[in-house]
GROMACS .gro file of C-alpha atoms in nm:
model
  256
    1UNK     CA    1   6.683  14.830   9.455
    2UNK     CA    2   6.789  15.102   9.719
    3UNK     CA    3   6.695  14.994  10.039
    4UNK     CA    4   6.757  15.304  10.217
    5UNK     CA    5   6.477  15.461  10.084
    6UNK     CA    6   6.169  15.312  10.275
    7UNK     CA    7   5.919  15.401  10.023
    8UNK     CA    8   6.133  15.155   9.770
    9UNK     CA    9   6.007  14.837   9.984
   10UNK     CA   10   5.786  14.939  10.206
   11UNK     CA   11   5.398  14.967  10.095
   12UNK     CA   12   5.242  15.300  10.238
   13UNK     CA   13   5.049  15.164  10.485
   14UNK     CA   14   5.386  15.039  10.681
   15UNK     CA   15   5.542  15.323  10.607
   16UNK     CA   16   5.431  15.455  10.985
   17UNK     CA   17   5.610  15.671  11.232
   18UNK     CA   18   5.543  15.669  11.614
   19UNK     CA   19   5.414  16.054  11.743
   20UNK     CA   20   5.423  15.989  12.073
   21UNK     CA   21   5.556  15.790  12.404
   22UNK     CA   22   5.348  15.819  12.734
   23UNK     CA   23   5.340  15.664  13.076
   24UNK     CA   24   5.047  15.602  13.303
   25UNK     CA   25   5.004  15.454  13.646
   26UNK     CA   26   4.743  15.241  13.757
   27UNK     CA   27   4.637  15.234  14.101
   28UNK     CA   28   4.534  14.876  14.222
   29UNK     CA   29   4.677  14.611  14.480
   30UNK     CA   30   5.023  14.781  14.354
   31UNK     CA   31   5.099  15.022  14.040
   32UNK     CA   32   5.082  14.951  13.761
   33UNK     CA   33   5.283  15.143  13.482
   34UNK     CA   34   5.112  15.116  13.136
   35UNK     CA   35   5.313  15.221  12.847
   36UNK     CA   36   5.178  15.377  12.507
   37UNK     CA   37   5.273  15.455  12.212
   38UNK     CA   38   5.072  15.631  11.902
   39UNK     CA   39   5.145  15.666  11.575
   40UNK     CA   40   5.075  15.880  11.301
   41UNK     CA   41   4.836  15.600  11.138
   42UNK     CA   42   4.629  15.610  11.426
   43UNK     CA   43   4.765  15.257  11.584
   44UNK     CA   44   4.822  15.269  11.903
   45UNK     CA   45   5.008  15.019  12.103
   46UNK     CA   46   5.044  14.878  12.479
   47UNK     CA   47   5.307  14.739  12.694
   48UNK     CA   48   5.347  14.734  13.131
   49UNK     CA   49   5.635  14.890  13.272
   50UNK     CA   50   5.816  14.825  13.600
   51UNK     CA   51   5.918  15.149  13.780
   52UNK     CA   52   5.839  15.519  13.576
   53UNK     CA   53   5.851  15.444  13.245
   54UNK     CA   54   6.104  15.455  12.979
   55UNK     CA   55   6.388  15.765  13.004
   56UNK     CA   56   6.350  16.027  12.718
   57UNK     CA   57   6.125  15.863  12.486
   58UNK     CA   58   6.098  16.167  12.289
   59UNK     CA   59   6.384  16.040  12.147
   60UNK     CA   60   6.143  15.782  11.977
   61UNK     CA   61   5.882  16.010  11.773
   62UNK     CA   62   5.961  15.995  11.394
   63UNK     CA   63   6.119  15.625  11.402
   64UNK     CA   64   5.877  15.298  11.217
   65UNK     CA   65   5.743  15.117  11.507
   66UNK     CA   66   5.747  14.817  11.275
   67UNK     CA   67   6.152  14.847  11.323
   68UNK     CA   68   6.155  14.684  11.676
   69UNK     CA   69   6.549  14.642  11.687
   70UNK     CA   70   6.646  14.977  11.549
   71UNK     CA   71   6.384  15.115  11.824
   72UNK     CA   72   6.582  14.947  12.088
   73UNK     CA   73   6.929  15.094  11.942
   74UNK     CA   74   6.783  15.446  11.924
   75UNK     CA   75   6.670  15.448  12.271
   76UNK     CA   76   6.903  15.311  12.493
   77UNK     CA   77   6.705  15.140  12.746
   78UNK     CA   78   6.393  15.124  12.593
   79UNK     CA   79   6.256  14.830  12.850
   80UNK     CA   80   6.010  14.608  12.790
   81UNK     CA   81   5.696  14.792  12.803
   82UNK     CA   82   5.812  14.991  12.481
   83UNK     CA   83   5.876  14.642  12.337
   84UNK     CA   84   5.542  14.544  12.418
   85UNK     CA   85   5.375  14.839  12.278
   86UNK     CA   86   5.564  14.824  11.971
   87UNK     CA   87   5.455  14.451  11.887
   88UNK     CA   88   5.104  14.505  11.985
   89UNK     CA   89   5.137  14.783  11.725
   90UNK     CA   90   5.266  14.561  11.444
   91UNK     CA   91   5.015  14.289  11.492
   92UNK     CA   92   4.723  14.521  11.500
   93UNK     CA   93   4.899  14.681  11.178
   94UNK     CA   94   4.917  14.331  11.012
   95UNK     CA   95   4.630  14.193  11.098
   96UNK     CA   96   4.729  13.886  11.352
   97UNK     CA   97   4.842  13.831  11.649
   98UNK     CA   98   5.196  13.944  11.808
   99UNK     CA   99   5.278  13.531  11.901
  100UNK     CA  100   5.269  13.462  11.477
  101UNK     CA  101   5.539  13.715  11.420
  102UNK     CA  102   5.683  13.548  11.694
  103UNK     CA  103   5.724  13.210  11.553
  104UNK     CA  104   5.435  13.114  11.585
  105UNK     CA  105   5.188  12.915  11.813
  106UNK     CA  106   5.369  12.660  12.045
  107UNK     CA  107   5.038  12.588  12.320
  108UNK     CA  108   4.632  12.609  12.240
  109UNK     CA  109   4.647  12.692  12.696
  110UNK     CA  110   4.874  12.820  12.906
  111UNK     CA  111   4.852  12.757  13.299
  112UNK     CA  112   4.784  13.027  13.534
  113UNK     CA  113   4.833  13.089  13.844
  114UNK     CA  114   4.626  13.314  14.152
  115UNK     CA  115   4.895  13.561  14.338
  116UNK     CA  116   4.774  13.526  14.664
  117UNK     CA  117   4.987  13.739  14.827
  118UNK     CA  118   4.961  13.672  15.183
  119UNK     CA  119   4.565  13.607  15.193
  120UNK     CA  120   4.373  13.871  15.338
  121UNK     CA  121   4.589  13.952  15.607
  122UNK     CA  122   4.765  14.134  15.345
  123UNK     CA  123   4.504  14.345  15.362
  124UNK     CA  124   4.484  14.368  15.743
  125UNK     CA  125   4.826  14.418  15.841
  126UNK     CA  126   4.841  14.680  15.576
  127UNK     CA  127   4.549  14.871  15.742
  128UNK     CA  128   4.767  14.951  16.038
  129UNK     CA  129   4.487  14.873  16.327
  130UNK     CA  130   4.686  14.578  16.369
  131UNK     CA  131   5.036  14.435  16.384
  132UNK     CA  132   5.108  14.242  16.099
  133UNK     CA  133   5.348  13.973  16.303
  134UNK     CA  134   5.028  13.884  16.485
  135UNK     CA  135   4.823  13.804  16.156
  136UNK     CA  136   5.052  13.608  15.937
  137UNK     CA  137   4.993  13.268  16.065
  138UNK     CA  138   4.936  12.919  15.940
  139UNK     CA  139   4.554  12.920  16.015
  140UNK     CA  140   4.525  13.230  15.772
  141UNK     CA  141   4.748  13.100  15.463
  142UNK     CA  142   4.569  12.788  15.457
  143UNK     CA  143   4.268  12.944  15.492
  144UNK     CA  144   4.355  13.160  15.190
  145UNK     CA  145   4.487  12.853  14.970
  146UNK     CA  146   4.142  12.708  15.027
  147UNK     CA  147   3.951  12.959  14.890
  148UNK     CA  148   4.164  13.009  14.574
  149UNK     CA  149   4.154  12.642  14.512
  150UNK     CA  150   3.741  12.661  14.598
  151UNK     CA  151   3.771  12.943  14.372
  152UNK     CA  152   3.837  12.687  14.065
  153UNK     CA  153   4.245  12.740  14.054
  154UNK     CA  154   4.477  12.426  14.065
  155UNK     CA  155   4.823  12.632  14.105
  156UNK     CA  156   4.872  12.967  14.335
  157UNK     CA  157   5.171  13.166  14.496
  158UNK     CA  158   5.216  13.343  14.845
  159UNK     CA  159   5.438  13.593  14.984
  160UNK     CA  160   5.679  13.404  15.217
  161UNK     CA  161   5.878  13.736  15.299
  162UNK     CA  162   5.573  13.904  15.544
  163UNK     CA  163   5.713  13.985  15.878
  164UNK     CA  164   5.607  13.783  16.147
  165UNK     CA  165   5.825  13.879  16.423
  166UNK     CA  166   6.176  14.072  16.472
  167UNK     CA  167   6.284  13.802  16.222
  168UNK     CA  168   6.561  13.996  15.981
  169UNK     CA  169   6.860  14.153  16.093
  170UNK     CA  170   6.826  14.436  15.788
  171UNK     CA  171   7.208  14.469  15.777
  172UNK     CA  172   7.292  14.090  15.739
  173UNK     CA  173   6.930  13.955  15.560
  174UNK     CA  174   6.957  13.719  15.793
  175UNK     CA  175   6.664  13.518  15.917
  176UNK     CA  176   6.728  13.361  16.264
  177UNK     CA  177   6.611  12.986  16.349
  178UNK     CA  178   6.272  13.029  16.446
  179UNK     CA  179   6.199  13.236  16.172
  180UNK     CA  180   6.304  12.963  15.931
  181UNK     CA  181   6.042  12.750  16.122
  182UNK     CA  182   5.762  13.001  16.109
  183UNK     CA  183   5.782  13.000  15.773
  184UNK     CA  184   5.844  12.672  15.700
  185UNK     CA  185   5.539  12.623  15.891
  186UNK     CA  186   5.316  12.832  15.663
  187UNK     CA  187   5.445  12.622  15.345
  188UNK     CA  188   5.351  12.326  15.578
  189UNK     CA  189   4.974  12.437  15.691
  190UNK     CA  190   4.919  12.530  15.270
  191UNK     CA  191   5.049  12.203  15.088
  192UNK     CA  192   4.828  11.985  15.396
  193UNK     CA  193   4.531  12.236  15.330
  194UNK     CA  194   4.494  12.164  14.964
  195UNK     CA  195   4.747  11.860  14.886
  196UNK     CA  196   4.965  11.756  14.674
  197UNK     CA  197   4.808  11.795  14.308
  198UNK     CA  198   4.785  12.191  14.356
  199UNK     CA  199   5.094  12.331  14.169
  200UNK     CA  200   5.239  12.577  14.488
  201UNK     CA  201   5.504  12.881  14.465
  202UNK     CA  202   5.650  13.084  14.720
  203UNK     CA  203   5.774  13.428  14.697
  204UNK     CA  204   6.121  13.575  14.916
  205UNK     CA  205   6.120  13.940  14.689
  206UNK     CA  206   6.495  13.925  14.673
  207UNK     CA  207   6.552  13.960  15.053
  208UNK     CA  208   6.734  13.727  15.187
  209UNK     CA  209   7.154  13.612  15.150
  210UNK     CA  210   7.280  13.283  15.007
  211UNK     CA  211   7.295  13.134  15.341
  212UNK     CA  212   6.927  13.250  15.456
  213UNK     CA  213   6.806  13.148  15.126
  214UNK     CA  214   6.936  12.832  15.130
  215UNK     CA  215   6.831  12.687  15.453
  216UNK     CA  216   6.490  12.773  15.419
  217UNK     CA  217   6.495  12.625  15.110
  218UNK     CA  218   6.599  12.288  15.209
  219UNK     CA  219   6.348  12.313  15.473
  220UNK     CA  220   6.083  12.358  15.189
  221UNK     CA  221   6.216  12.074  14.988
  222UNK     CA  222   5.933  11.814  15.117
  223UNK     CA  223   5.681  12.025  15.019
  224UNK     CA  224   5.703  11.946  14.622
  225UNK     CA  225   5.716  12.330  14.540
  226UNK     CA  226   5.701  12.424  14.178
  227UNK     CA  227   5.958  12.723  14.286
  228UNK     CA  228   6.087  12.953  14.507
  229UNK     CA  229   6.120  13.298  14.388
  230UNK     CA  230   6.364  13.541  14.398
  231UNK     CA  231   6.559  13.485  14.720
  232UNK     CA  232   6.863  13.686  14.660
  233UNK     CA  233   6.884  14.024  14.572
  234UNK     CA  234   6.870  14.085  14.191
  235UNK     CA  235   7.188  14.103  13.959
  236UNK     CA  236   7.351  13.867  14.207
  237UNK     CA  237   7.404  13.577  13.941
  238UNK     CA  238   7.654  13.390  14.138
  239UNK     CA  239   7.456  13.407  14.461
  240UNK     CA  240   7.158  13.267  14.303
  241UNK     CA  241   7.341  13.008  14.110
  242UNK     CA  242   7.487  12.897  14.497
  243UNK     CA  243   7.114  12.908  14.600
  244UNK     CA  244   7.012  12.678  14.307
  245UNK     CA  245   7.294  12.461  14.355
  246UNK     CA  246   7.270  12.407  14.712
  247UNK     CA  247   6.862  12.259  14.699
  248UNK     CA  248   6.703  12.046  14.510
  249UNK     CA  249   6.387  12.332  14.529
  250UNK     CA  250   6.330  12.534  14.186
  251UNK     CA  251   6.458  12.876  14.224
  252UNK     CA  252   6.314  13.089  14.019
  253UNK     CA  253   6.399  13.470  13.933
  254UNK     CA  254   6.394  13.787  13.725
  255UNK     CA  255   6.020  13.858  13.755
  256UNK     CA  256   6.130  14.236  13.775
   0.00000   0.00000   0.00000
């Protein structure tokens, strides 16, 4: 049998090409960039995007969708939203869903978790009637854990990285010692507000060095936290390995 003629194993209905590649951005608490991708059997599939989208992805009309890896070798950085998009596509093609031609089921549930940024003083210090380093306090992050656990969720995140006074030194990433406390203190006034069997994560958005990063996490180490996220900048393997190695508190990275 010749392989390199599709038609020779591949029934007609797989025998699909994709038409076209387009971005679009969602406006919400942040944007959103929503990848799609049509074909010429009228399948069309869906993947998110960090940032603007796939580079040249005219370069992907005319290729079978249903050939994930050759997509990613045609296009040289296709990222992860054209992944997406292109397994949505195959499962709607075949009929199940994209985790069976993934090997399968593992879970019947998965645990999720509430983002709550930094409570609704997010909201507030992003109005700009007020300054944020007077709303970011311990009274309003446990305030905020309390109504996501109220809410029905037993596991939730905040933003630990929200300026609360002239705290970083933007050349060095440096937090000085009282802004180590501060937010230490805001861990402190959460994990008290809704105890101990609430799953609790904490966000640094890459911002911090291996020093910074590490003191605050030891300070956070009583607190039982399920991670810490993204301390160091990203790309900086060694530096997080240090991080990880230095604290016995999860690090966790490479949400972006």
């Amino acid at each position: 049998m010749d392989f390199t003629d599709e038609e020779s194993h591949r029934s007609g209905e797989r025998n699909i090409a994709i038409t076209d590649v387009s971005t679009m951005v969602l406006q919400a608490n942040f944007q959103w960039g929503i990848v799609r991708v049509d074909t010429d059997a009228g399948i069309t599939g869906y993947g998110e995007v960090h940032g603007n989208g796939p580079q040249d992805p005219g370069r992907l009309e005319g290729q079978n969708p249903l050939d994930i890896e050759r997509v990613r070798d045609v296009m040289w950085e296709p990222g992860p939203g054209v992944e997406m998009a292109l397994w949505d596509i195959k499962g709607k093609l075949l009929d199940v869903p994209a985790y069976e031609l993934m090997g399968g089921k593992y879970r019947d549930s998965v645990e999720v978790y509430c983002d709550t940024h930094g409570g609704e003083s997010l909201g507030e210090a992003q109005s700009g009637t007020v300054d944020p380093r007077d709303v970011y306090t311990p009274e309003s992050y446990a305030e905020a854990a309390r109504e996501v656990v109220d809410a029905g969720f037993d596991a939730l995140k905040f933003d630990l990285d929200v300026r609360t006074h002239a705290d970083v030194d933007t050349a060095t990433r440096r937090l000085d010692n009282a802004a180590i406390e501060h937010k230490t203190a805001l861990v402190e006034a959460v994990r008290e507000e809704v105890g101990y069997d609430v799953t609790l994560g904490f966000d640094l958005h890459w911002n911090f060095t291996v020093e910074t990063a590490t003191r605050l996490a030891e300070k956070l180490e009583p607190f039982d936290l399920a991670w810490l996220e993204d301390p160091v900048p990203p790309r900086k393997y060694d530096a997080h390995r240090r991080v990880r190695e230095a604290t016995s508190c999860p690090i966790m990275t490479g949400e972006n």
